[in-house]
PDB file of N, CA and C in Angstrom:
ATOM      1  N   MET A   1       0.573   6.857  -0.047  1.00 87.00           N
ATOM      2  CA  MET A   1       0.679   6.517   1.278  1.00 87.00           C
ATOM      3  C   MET A   1       2.179   5.323   1.781  1.00 87.00           C
ATOM      4  N   ALA A   2       2.394   4.581   0.997  1.00 88.00           N
ATOM      5  CA  ALA A   2       3.698   3.947   0.976  1.00 88.00           C
ATOM      6  C   ALA A   2       4.812   4.820   0.927  1.00 88.00           C
ATOM      7  N   SER A   3       4.846   5.556   0.308  1.00 91.00           N
ATOM      8  CA  SER A   3       5.735   6.236  -0.411  1.00 91.00           C
ATOM      9  C   SER A   3       6.115   7.432   0.846  1.00 91.00           C
ATOM     10  N   TYR A   4       4.574   7.786   1.130  1.00 93.00           N
ATOM     11  CA  TYR A   4       5.041   8.733   2.737  1.00 93.00           C
ATOM     12  C   TYR A   4       5.901   7.583   3.883  1.00 93.00           C
ATOM     13  N   VAL A   5       5.414   6.949   3.629  1.00 93.00           N
ATOM     14  CA  VAL A   5       5.969   5.894   5.253  1.00 93.00           C
ATOM     15  C   VAL A   5       7.415   5.383   4.418  1.00 93.00           C
ATOM     16  N   ARG A   6       7.627   5.036   3.544  1.00 92.00           N
ATOM     17  CA  ARG A   6       9.224   5.293   2.990  1.00 92.00           C
ATOM     18  C   ARG A   6       9.791   5.871   3.565  1.00 92.00           C
ATOM     19  N   THR A   7       9.312   7.244   3.292  1.00 93.00           N
ATOM     20  CA  THR A   7      10.348   8.598   3.447  1.00 93.00           C
ATOM     21  C   THR A   7      10.528   9.099   5.354  1.00 93.00           C
ATOM     22  N   ILE A   8       9.118   8.801   5.878  1.00 94.00           N
ATOM     23  CA  ILE A   8       9.391   8.926   7.301  1.00 94.00           C
ATOM     24  C   ILE A   8      10.097   7.458   7.886  1.00 94.00           C
ATOM     25  N   ARG A   9       9.973   6.580   7.846  1.00 91.00           N
ATOM     26  CA  ARG A   9      11.114   5.295   7.922  1.00 91.00           C
ATOM     27  C   ARG A   9      12.439   6.037   7.411  1.00 91.00           C
ATOM     28  N   LEU A  10      12.694   6.450   6.447  1.00 90.00           N
ATOM     29  CA  LEU A  10      14.560   6.367   6.268  1.00 90.00           C
ATOM     30  C   LEU A  10      14.727   7.905   6.825  1.00 90.00           C
ATOM     31  N   MET A  11      14.104   8.332   7.513  1.00 93.00           N
ATOM     32  CA  MET A  11      14.063   9.870   7.871  1.00 93.00           C
ATOM     33  C   MET A  11      14.283  10.467   9.613  1.00 93.00           C
ATOM     34  N   SER A  12      13.520   8.835  10.166  1.00 93.00           N
ATOM     35  CA  SER A  12      12.878   8.245  11.334  1.00 93.00           C
ATOM     36  C   SER A  12      14.416   7.913  12.185  1.00 93.00           C
ATOM     37  N   ASN A  13      15.092   7.832  13.690  1.00 93.00           N
ATOM     38  CA  ASN A  13      15.736   7.110  14.243  1.00 93.00           C
ATOM     39  C   ASN A  13      15.178   5.711  14.344  1.00 93.00           C
ATOM     40  N   GLU A  14      16.136   4.415  13.846  1.00 90.00           N
ATOM     41  CA  GLU A  14      16.141   3.047  14.235  1.00 90.00           C
ATOM     42  C   GLU A  14      15.297   2.826  14.993  1.00 90.00           C
ATOM     43  N   THR A  15      15.402   3.781  16.485  1.00 91.00           N
ATOM     44  CA  THR A  15      14.381   3.117  17.888  1.00 91.00           C
ATOM     45  C   THR A  15      13.286   3.886  17.672  1.00 91.00           C
ATOM     46  N   ASP A  16      12.557   4.745  16.620  1.00 94.00           N
ATOM     47  CA  ASP A  16      11.164   5.513  16.472  1.00 94.00           C
ATOM     48  C   ASP A  16      10.395   4.647  16.278  1.00 94.00           C
ATOM     49  N   LYS A  17       8.708   4.837  16.852  1.00 96.00           N
ATOM     50  CA  LYS A  17       8.259   3.600  16.116  1.00 96.00           C
ATOM     51  C   LYS A  17       7.038   5.139  15.359  1.00 96.00           C
ATOM     52  N   ILE A  18       6.678   4.494  14.363  1.00 96.00           N
ATOM     53  CA  ILE A  18       6.051   4.979  13.777  1.00 96.00           C
ATOM     54  C   ILE A  18       4.391   4.363  13.273  1.00 96.00           C
ATOM     55  N   VAL A  19       3.295   5.032  13.181  1.00 97.00           N
ATOM     56  CA  VAL A  19       2.374   4.468  13.618  1.00 97.00           C
ATOM     57  C   VAL A  19       1.013   5.068  12.349  1.00 97.00           C
ATOM     58  N   VAL A  20       0.915   4.150  11.774  1.00 97.00           N
ATOM     59  CA  VAL A  20       0.402   4.153  10.164  1.00 97.00           C
ATOM     60  C   VAL A  20      -1.089   4.189  10.053  1.00 97.00           C
ATOM     61  N   VAL A  21      -2.148   5.172  10.558  1.00 96.00           N
ATOM     62  CA  VAL A  21      -3.281   4.449  10.466  1.00 96.00           C
ATOM     63  C   VAL A  21      -4.393   5.442   8.863  1.00 96.00           C
ATOM     64  N   PHE A  22      -5.193   4.400   8.539  1.00 95.00           N
ATOM     65  CA  PHE A  22      -6.140   4.527   7.213  1.00 95.00           C
ATOM     66  C   PHE A  22      -7.252   4.392   7.559  1.00 95.00           C
ATOM     67  N   ASP A  23      -8.035   4.663   5.946  1.00 95.00           N
ATOM     68  CA  ASP A  23      -9.315   4.379   6.317  1.00 95.00           C
ATOM     69  C   ASP A  23      -9.247   2.798   5.630  1.00 95.00           C
ATOM     70  N   ALA A  24      -9.611   1.791   5.988  1.00 95.00           N
ATOM     71  CA  ALA A  24      -9.848  -0.176   5.658  1.00 95.00           C
ATOM     72  C   ALA A  24     -11.165   0.067   3.960  1.00 95.00           C
ATOM     73  N   ASP A  25     -11.976   1.477   4.301  1.00 95.00           N
ATOM     74  CA  ASP A  25     -12.789   0.825   2.922  1.00 95.00           C
ATOM     75  C   ASP A  25     -13.295  -0.076   2.854  1.00 95.00           C
ATOM     76  N   THR A  26     -13.659  -0.651   3.736  1.00 96.00           N
ATOM     77  CA  THR A  26     -14.181  -2.164   3.940  1.00 96.00           C
ATOM     78  C   THR A  26     -14.845  -2.650   5.319  1.00 96.00           C
ATOM     79  N   MET A  27     -15.027  -3.435   5.508  1.00 96.00           N
ATOM     80  CA  MET A  27     -16.109  -3.898   6.675  1.00 96.00           C
ATOM     81  C   MET A  27     -15.294  -5.110   6.718  1.00 96.00           C
ATOM     82  N   ASP A  28     -15.173  -5.997   5.131  1.00 97.00           N
ATOM     83  CA  ASP A  28     -14.462  -7.473   5.184  1.00 97.00           C
ATOM     84  C   ASP A  28     -12.950  -7.557   6.229  1.00 97.00           C
ATOM     85  N   LYS A  29     -12.838  -8.332   6.773  1.00 95.00           N
ATOM     86  CA  LYS A  29     -11.785  -8.367   7.585  1.00 95.00           C
ATOM     87  C   LYS A  29     -10.316  -8.793   7.203  1.00 95.00           C
ATOM     88  N   ASN A  30     -10.890  -9.496   6.185  1.00 97.00           N
ATOM     89  CA  ASN A  30      -9.862 -10.692   4.827  1.00 97.00           C
ATOM     90  C   ASN A  30      -9.433  -9.418   3.469  1.00 97.00           C
ATOM     91  N   ILE A  31      -9.930  -8.726   3.414  1.00 97.00           N
ATOM     92  CA  ILE A  31      -9.565  -7.467   2.605  1.00 97.00           C
ATOM     93  C   ILE A  31      -8.902  -6.269   3.671  1.00 97.00           C
ATOM     94  N   VAL A  32      -9.776  -6.227   4.228  1.00 96.00           N
ATOM     95  CA  VAL A  32      -8.424  -5.447   5.799  1.00 96.00           C
ATOM     96  C   VAL A  32      -7.123  -5.843   5.705  1.00 96.00           C
ATOM     97  N   MET A  33      -7.108  -7.417   6.570  1.00 96.00           N
ATOM     98  CA  MET A  33      -5.765  -7.853   6.498  1.00 96.00           C
ATOM     99  C   MET A  33      -5.004  -7.736   5.029  1.00 96.00           C
ATOM    100  N   GLU A  34      -5.466  -7.767   4.025  1.00 96.00           N
ATOM    101  CA  GLU A  34      -4.763  -7.662   2.783  1.00 96.00           C
ATOM    102  C   GLU A  34      -4.214  -6.405   2.650  1.00 96.00           C
ATOM    103  N   VAL A  35      -5.079  -5.794   2.409  1.00 94.00           N
ATOM    104  CA  VAL A  35      -4.260  -3.613   1.925  1.00 94.00           C
ATOM    105  C   VAL A  35      -3.491  -3.873   3.383  1.00 94.00           C
ATOM    106  N   ILE A  36      -3.765  -4.174   4.650  1.00 95.00           N
ATOM    107  CA  ILE A  36      -2.440  -4.103   5.406  1.00 95.00           C
ATOM    108  C   ILE A  36      -1.522  -4.602   4.968  1.00 95.00           C
ATOM    109  N   THR A  37      -1.895  -5.816   4.680  1.00 95.00           N
ATOM    110  CA  THR A  37       0.064  -6.759   3.952  1.00 95.00           C
ATOM    111  C   THR A  37       0.335  -6.140   3.071  1.00 95.00           C
ATOM    112  N   ASN A  38       0.045  -5.453   1.785  1.00 95.00           N
ATOM    113  CA  ASN A  38       0.419  -4.686   0.859  1.00 95.00           C
ATOM    114  C   ASN A  38       0.428  -3.062   0.676  1.00 95.00           C
ATOM    115  N   MET A  39      -0.313  -2.589   2.229  1.00 93.00           N
ATOM    116  CA  MET A  39       0.550  -1.944   2.673  1.00 93.00           C
ATOM    117  C   MET A  39       2.008  -1.765   3.074  1.00 93.00           C
ATOM    118  N   ARG A  40       2.404  -3.066   4.225  1.00 94.00           N
ATOM    119  CA  ARG A  40       3.755  -2.979   4.714  1.00 94.00           C
ATOM    120  C   ARG A  40       5.137  -3.604   3.324  1.00 94.00           C
ATOM    121  N   ARG A  41       3.776  -4.333   2.596  1.00 94.00           N
ATOM    122  CA  ARG A  41       5.114  -4.684   1.679  1.00 94.00           C
ATOM    123  C   ARG A  41       5.138  -3.757   0.760  1.00 94.00           C
ATOM    124  N   MET A  42       3.967  -1.959   0.296  1.00 94.00           N
ATOM    125  CA  MET A  42       4.518  -1.614  -0.502  1.00 94.00           C
ATOM    126  C   MET A  42       5.580  -0.516   0.410  1.00 94.00           C
ATOM    127  N   SER A  43       5.779  -0.420   1.420  1.00 93.00           N
ATOM    128  CA  SER A  43       6.006   0.519   2.456  1.00 93.00           C
ATOM    129  C   SER A  43       7.871  -0.065   2.427  1.00 93.00           C
ATOM    130  N   HIS A  44       8.030  -0.947   1.783  1.00 91.00           N
ATOM    131  CA  HIS A  44       9.275  -1.882   2.491  1.00 91.00           C
ATOM    132  C   HIS A  44       9.354  -1.824   4.463  1.00 91.00           C
ATOM    133  N   ALA A  45       8.718  -2.348   4.938  1.00 92.00           N
ATOM    134  CA  ALA A  45       8.746  -2.456   5.397  1.00 92.00           C
ATOM    135  C   ALA A  45       7.949  -3.741   6.496  1.00 92.00           C
ATOM    136  N   GLU A  46       8.101  -4.739   5.696  1.00 90.00           N
ATOM    137  CA  GLU A  46       7.486  -6.460   5.556  1.00 90.00           C
ATOM    138  C   GLU A  46       8.952  -6.535   7.124  1.00 90.00           C
ATOM    139  N   LEU A  47       9.325  -6.468   7.423  1.00 90.00           N
ATOM    140  CA  LEU A  47      10.675  -6.833   8.002  1.00 90.00           C
ATOM    141  C   LEU A  47      11.079  -6.013   9.216  1.00 90.00           C
ATOM    142  N   MET A  48      10.064  -4.967   9.794  1.00 92.00           N
ATOM    143  CA  MET A  48       9.855  -3.830  10.296  1.00 92.00           C
ATOM    144  C   MET A  48       8.363  -3.906  11.403  1.00 92.00           C
ATOM    145  N   THR A  49       8.481  -4.864  11.698  1.00 92.00           N
ATOM    146  CA  THR A  49       6.269  -4.870  12.265  1.00 92.00           C
ATOM    147  C   THR A  49       7.290  -4.754  14.135  1.00 92.00           C
ATOM    148  N   GLU A  50       8.075  -4.228  14.492  1.00 93.00           N
ATOM    149  CA  GLU A  50       8.042  -3.995  15.621  1.00 93.00           C
ATOM    150  C   GLU A  50       8.080  -2.469  15.762  1.00 93.00           C
ATOM    151  N   ARG A  51       8.550  -1.764  14.657  1.00 95.00           N
ATOM    152  CA  ARG A  51       8.993  -0.461  14.479  1.00 95.00           C
ATOM    153  C   ARG A  51       7.648   0.502  13.545  1.00 95.00           C
ATOM    154  N   ILE A  52       7.032  -0.409  12.995  1.00 96.00           N
ATOM    155  CA  ILE A  52       5.772   0.101  12.188  1.00 96.00           C
ATOM    156  C   ILE A  52       4.695  -0.753  12.052  1.00 96.00           C
ATOM    157  N   GLY A  53       3.779   0.350  12.963  1.00 96.00           N
ATOM    158  CA  GLY A  53       2.770  -0.252  12.929  1.00 96.00           C
ATOM    159  C   GLY A  53       1.599   0.044  11.851  1.00 96.00           C
ATOM    160  N   PHE A  54       0.638  -0.484  10.927  1.00 97.00           N
ATOM    161  CA  PHE A  54      -0.056  -0.604  10.492  1.00 97.00           C
ATOM    162  C   PHE A  54      -1.496  -0.499  10.719  1.00 97.00           C
ATOM    163  N   PHE A  55      -2.317   0.411  11.421  1.00 97.00           N
ATOM    164  CA  PHE A  55      -3.925   0.483  11.863  1.00 97.00           C
ATOM    165  C   PHE A  55      -4.892   0.430  10.950  1.00 97.00           C
ATOM    166  N   ALA A  56      -6.030  -0.390  10.078  1.00 96.00           N
ATOM    167  CA  ALA A  56      -6.828   0.171   9.504  1.00 96.00           C
ATOM    168  C   ALA A  56      -7.899   0.454  10.313  1.00 96.00           C
ATOM    169  N   CYS A  57      -8.611   1.833  10.242  1.00 96.00           N
ATOM    170  CA  CYS A  57      -9.764   1.876  10.607  1.00 96.00           C
ATOM    171  C   CYS A  57     -10.832   1.179  10.131  1.00 96.00           C
ATOM    172  N   VAL A  58     -12.134   0.688  10.484  1.00 95.00           N
ATOM    173  CA  VAL A  58     -13.114   0.403  10.011  1.00 95.00           C
ATOM    174  C   VAL A  58     -14.009   0.561  10.446  1.00 95.00           C
ATOM    175  N   PRO A  59     -15.068   0.645   8.631  1.00 95.00           N
ATOM    176  CA  PRO A  59     -14.870   0.724   7.445  1.00 95.00           C
ATOM    177  C   PRO A  59     -13.973   2.313   7.068  1.00 95.00           C
ATOM    178  N   ASP A  60     -14.249   3.017   8.359  1.00 94.00           N
ATOM    179  CA  ASP A  60     -13.397   4.217   7.661  1.00 94.00           C
ATOM    180  C   ASP A  60     -13.382   5.411   9.301  1.00 94.00           C
ATOM    181  N   LEU A  61     -12.379   5.950   9.886  1.00 89.00           N
ATOM    182  CA  LEU A  61     -12.624   6.601  10.729  1.00 89.00           C
ATOM    183  C   LEU A  61     -13.809   7.117  11.621  1.00 89.00           C
ATOM    184  N   GLU A  62     -14.667   6.898  10.468  1.00 88.00           N
ATOM    185  CA  GLU A  62     -16.292   7.933  11.453  1.00 88.00           C
ATOM    186  C   GLU A  62     -17.125   6.548  11.879  1.00 88.00           C
ATOM    187  N   GLY A  63     -16.642   5.313  11.034  1.00 92.00           N
ATOM    188  CA  GLY A  63     -17.436   4.030  11.479  1.00 92.00           C
ATOM    189  C   GLY A  63     -16.433   3.357  12.393  1.00 92.00           C
ATOM    190  N   GLN A  64     -15.590   3.529  12.205  1.00 94.00           N
ATOM    191  CA  GLN A  64     -14.357   3.437  13.900  1.00 94.00           C
ATOM    192  C   GLN A  64     -14.948   3.791  14.921  1.00 94.00           C
ATOM    193  N   PHE A  65     -15.212   5.349  14.327  1.00 89.00           N
ATOM    194  CA  PHE A  65     -15.310   5.506  16.092  1.00 89.00           C
ATOM    195  C   PHE A  65     -16.943   6.511  16.234  1.00 89.00           C
ATOM    196  N   THR A  66     -17.886   6.065  15.243  1.00 88.00           N
ATOM    197  CA  THR A  66     -19.593   6.252  15.585  1.00 88.00           C
ATOM    198  C   THR A  66     -19.573   7.712  15.673  1.00 88.00           C
ATOM    199  N   ILE A  67     -18.173   7.861  14.210  1.00 85.00           N
ATOM    200  CA  ILE A  67     -18.511  10.356  14.523  1.00 85.00           C
ATOM    201  C   ILE A  67     -19.606  10.148  13.646  1.00 85.00           C
ATOM    202  N   PRO A  68     -20.875  10.989  13.658  1.00 82.00           N
ATOM    203  CA  PRO A  68     -21.456  11.217  12.932  1.00 82.00           C
ATOM    204  C   PRO A  68     -21.543  11.495  11.754  1.00 82.00           C
ATOM    205  N   LYS A  69     -21.521  11.103  10.330  1.00 77.00           N
ATOM    206  CA  LYS A  69     -21.027  11.369   9.084  1.00 77.00           C
ATOM    207  C   LYS A  69     -21.793  13.096   9.162  1.00 77.00           C
ATOM    208  N   MET A  70     -20.733  13.268   8.187  1.00 72.00           N
ATOM    209  CA  MET A  70     -21.210  15.377   8.267  1.00 72.00           C
ATOM    210  C   MET A  70     -20.452  15.771   7.927  1.00 72.00           C
ATOM    211  N   PRO A  71     -20.280  16.920   7.212  1.00 75.00           N
ATOM    212  CA  PRO A  71     -18.780  17.547   7.090  1.00 75.00           C
ATOM    213  C   PRO A  71     -18.917  18.318   8.359  1.00 75.00           C
ATOM    214  N   LYS A  72     -17.439  18.287   8.951  1.00 76.00           N
ATOM    215  CA  LYS A  72     -16.791  18.553   9.746  1.00 76.00           C
ATOM    216  C   LYS A  72     -15.842  19.343  10.177  1.00 76.00           C
ATOM    217  N   SER A  73     -15.777  19.847  11.086  1.00 88.00           N
ATOM    218  CA  SER A  73     -14.519  21.062  10.714  1.00 88.00           C
ATOM    219  C   SER A  73     -14.026  20.508  12.582  1.00 88.00           C
ATOM    220  N   ARG A  74     -12.156  20.988  12.604  1.00 87.00           N
ATOM    221  CA  ARG A  74     -11.173  20.740  13.166  1.00 87.00           C
ATOM    222  C   ARG A  74     -11.657  20.701  14.430  1.00 87.00           C
ATOM    223  N   GLU A  75     -12.889  22.038  14.943  1.00 89.00           N
ATOM    224  CA  GLU A  75     -13.227  22.257  15.976  1.00 89.00           C
ATOM    225  C   GLU A  75     -14.123  21.138  16.770  1.00 89.00           C
ATOM    226  N   GLN A  76     -15.131  20.840  15.775  1.00 87.00           N
ATOM    227  CA  GLN A  76     -15.915  19.691  15.368  1.00 87.00           C
ATOM    228  C   GLN A  76     -15.212  18.491  16.010  1.00 87.00           C
ATOM    229  N   TYR A  77     -14.269  17.756  15.734  1.00 84.00           N
ATOM    230  CA  TYR A  77     -13.975  17.068  15.805  1.00 84.00           C
ATOM    231  C   TYR A  77     -12.998  16.761  16.694  1.00 84.00           C
ATOM    232  N   LEU A  78     -12.417  17.598  17.785  1.00 88.00           N
ATOM    233  CA  LEU A  78     -12.285  18.320  19.007  1.00 88.00           C
ATOM    234  C   LEU A  78     -13.096  18.403  20.011  1.00 88.00           C
ATOM    235  N   ALA A  79     -14.248  18.481  19.851  1.00 90.00           N
ATOM    236  CA  ALA A  79     -15.607  18.509  20.926  1.00 90.00           C
ATOM    237  C   ALA A  79     -15.640  16.775  20.475  1.00 90.00           C
ATOM    238  N   TYR A  80     -16.368  16.478  19.616  1.00 89.00           N
ATOM    239  CA  TYR A  80     -16.439  14.646  19.773  1.00 89.00           C
ATOM    240  C   TYR A  80     -15.539  14.287  20.776  1.00 89.00           C
ATOM    241  N   VAL A  81     -14.380  14.452  20.390  1.00 89.00           N
ATOM    242  CA  VAL A  81     -12.846  14.074  21.130  1.00 89.00           C
ATOM    243  C   VAL A  81     -13.857  14.084  22.390  1.00 89.00           C
ATOM    244  N   ARG A  82     -13.355  15.272  22.959  1.00 93.00           N
ATOM    245  CA  ARG A  82     -13.960  15.726  24.271  1.00 93.00           C
ATOM    246  C   ARG A  82     -14.651  14.771  25.050  1.00 93.00           C
ATOM    247  N   GLU A  83     -15.955  15.133  24.164  1.00 94.00           N
ATOM    248  CA  GLU A  83     -17.317  14.489  24.715  1.00 94.00           C
ATOM    249  C   GLU A  83     -17.529  12.285  24.903  1.00 94.00           C
ATOM    250  N   ASN A  84     -16.769  12.477  24.338  1.00 93.00           N
ATOM    251  CA  ASN A  84     -16.504  10.702  23.813  1.00 93.00           C
ATOM    252  C   ASN A  84     -14.722  10.515  24.282  1.00 93.00           C
ATOM    253  N   MET A  85     -14.470  10.739  24.718  1.00 95.00           N
ATOM    254  CA  MET A  85     -13.211  10.357  25.614  1.00 95.00           C
ATOM    255  C   MET A  85     -13.238   8.933  26.031  1.00 95.00           C
ATOM    256  N   ASP A  86     -14.280   8.841  26.696  1.00 95.00           N
ATOM    257  CA  ASP A  86     -13.625   7.245  27.433  1.00 95.00           C
ATOM    258  C   ASP A  86     -13.665   6.259  26.307  1.00 95.00           C
ATOM    259  N   ALA A  87     -14.807   6.649  25.633  1.00 94.00           N
ATOM    260  CA  ALA A  87     -14.765   5.521  24.776  1.00 94.00           C
ATOM    261  C   ALA A  87     -13.694   5.408  23.807  1.00 94.00           C
ATOM    262  N   ILE A  88     -13.477   6.552  23.322  1.00 94.00           N
ATOM    263  CA  ILE A  88     -12.537   6.858  22.464  1.00 94.00           C
ATOM    264  C   ILE A  88     -11.483   5.860  22.707  1.00 94.00           C
ATOM    265  N   LYS A  89     -10.924   6.184  24.094  1.00 94.00           N
ATOM    266  CA  LYS A  89      -9.947   5.025  24.834  1.00 94.00           C
ATOM    267  C   LYS A  89     -10.423   3.616  25.056  1.00 94.00           C
ATOM    268  N   ASN A  90     -12.057   3.535  25.067  1.00 96.00           N
ATOM    269  CA  ASN A  90     -11.794   1.847  25.176  1.00 96.00           C
ATOM    270  C   ASN A  90     -11.745   1.232  23.811  1.00 96.00           C
ATOM    271  N   ASN A  91     -12.053   2.206  22.791  1.00 96.00           N
ATOM    272  CA  ASN A  91     -11.637   1.321  21.285  1.00 96.00           C
ATOM    273  C   ASN A  91     -10.267   0.579  21.037  1.00 96.00           C
ATOM    274  N   ASP A  92     -11.820  -0.627  20.166  1.00 96.00           N
ATOM    275  CA  ASP A  92      -9.819  -1.454  20.041  1.00 96.00           C
ATOM    276  C   ASP A  92      -8.617  -1.205  19.282  1.00 96.00           C
ATOM    277  N   ILE A  93      -8.779  -0.055  18.416  1.00 97.00           N
ATOM    278  CA  ILE A  93      -7.456   0.424  17.266  1.00 97.00           C
ATOM    279  C   ILE A  93      -6.973   1.069  18.488  1.00 97.00           C
ATOM    280  N   ILE A  94      -7.516   2.088  19.462  1.00 97.00           N
ATOM    281  CA  ILE A  94      -6.500   2.681  20.000  1.00 97.00           C
ATOM    282  C   ILE A  94      -5.589   1.835  21.296  1.00 97.00           C
ATOM    283  N   LYS A  95      -6.574   0.834  21.463  1.00 97.00           N
ATOM    284  CA  LYS A  95      -5.535  -0.180  22.336  1.00 97.00           C
ATOM    285  C   LYS A  95      -4.441  -0.660  21.597  1.00 97.00           C
ATOM    286  N   SER A  96      -4.806  -1.477  20.364  1.00 97.00           N
ATOM    287  CA  SER A  96      -3.566  -1.645  19.408  1.00 97.00           C
ATOM    288  C   SER A  96      -2.883  -0.832  19.087  1.00 97.00           C
ATOM    289  N   ILE A  97      -2.757   0.524  18.887  1.00 97.00           N
ATOM    290  CA  ILE A  97      -1.877   1.518  18.667  1.00 97.00           C
ATOM    291  C   ILE A  97      -1.390   1.458  20.046  1.00 97.00           C
ATOM    292  N   ASN A  98      -2.251   1.643  21.262  1.00 96.00           N
ATOM    293  CA  ASN A  98      -1.213   2.318  22.803  1.00 96.00           C
ATOM    294  C   ASN A  98      -0.105   0.742  22.715  1.00 96.00           C
ATOM    295  N   ALA A  99      -0.964  -0.538  22.649  1.00 97.00           N
ATOM    296  CA  ALA A  99       0.102  -1.844  23.082  1.00 97.00           C
ATOM    297  C   ALA A  99       0.964  -1.637  22.042  1.00 97.00           C
ATOM    298  N   PHE A 100       0.805  -1.759  20.763  1.00 97.00           N
ATOM    299  CA  PHE A 100       2.289  -1.397  19.609  1.00 97.00           C
ATOM    300  C   PHE A 100       3.519  -0.222  20.481  1.00 97.00           C
ATOM    301  N   ILE A 101       2.825   0.758  20.830  1.00 96.00           N
ATOM    302  CA  ILE A 101       4.080   2.090  21.184  1.00 96.00           C
ATOM    303  C   ILE A 101       4.697   1.197  21.886  1.00 96.00           C
ATOM    304  N   ASN A 102       3.990   0.811  23.452  1.00 95.00           N
ATOM    305  CA  ASN A 102       4.413   0.654  24.600  1.00 95.00           C
ATOM    306  C   ASN A 102       4.909  -0.652  24.365  1.00 95.00           C
ATOM    307  N   THR A 103       4.915  -1.443  23.517  1.00 90.00           N
ATOM    308  CA  THR A 103       5.907  -2.743  23.399  1.00 90.00           C
ATOM    309  C   THR A 103       7.155  -2.267  22.913  1.00 90.00           C
ATOM    310  N   GLU A 104       8.409  -2.987  23.253  1.00 82.00           N
ATOM    311  CA  GLU A 104       9.622  -2.453  23.429  1.00 82.00           C
ATOM    312  C   GLU A 104      10.025  -3.289  22.384  1.00 82.00           C
ATOM    313  N   SER A 105      10.775  -2.472  21.503  1.00 63.00           N
ATOM    314  CA  SER A 105      11.343  -2.499  19.703  1.00 63.00           C
ATOM    315  C   SER A 105      12.726  -3.689  20.253  1.00 63.00           C
TER     316      SER A 105
END
């Protein structure tokens, strides 16, 4: 993932915001912070905190948004989002991403 972030960073304008969202695969907040720090370092984005935001779904996307664990199609994900729009808008990670996007660089 870090190489993708580096590539996108190099291909984008200096004023563009880049949002990187990934599964933390853990509930341990210390490990989550360590993973974000490592991802930022491997992406060469240590000094670009206002431009590139890293957000970890804890423990994963399904856990972050309480999506039932089962094989899902794109349509099932979209249906879930439509049915749970208010809860999703009030989710901590969505609030953090919106705050990051809406901050001046």
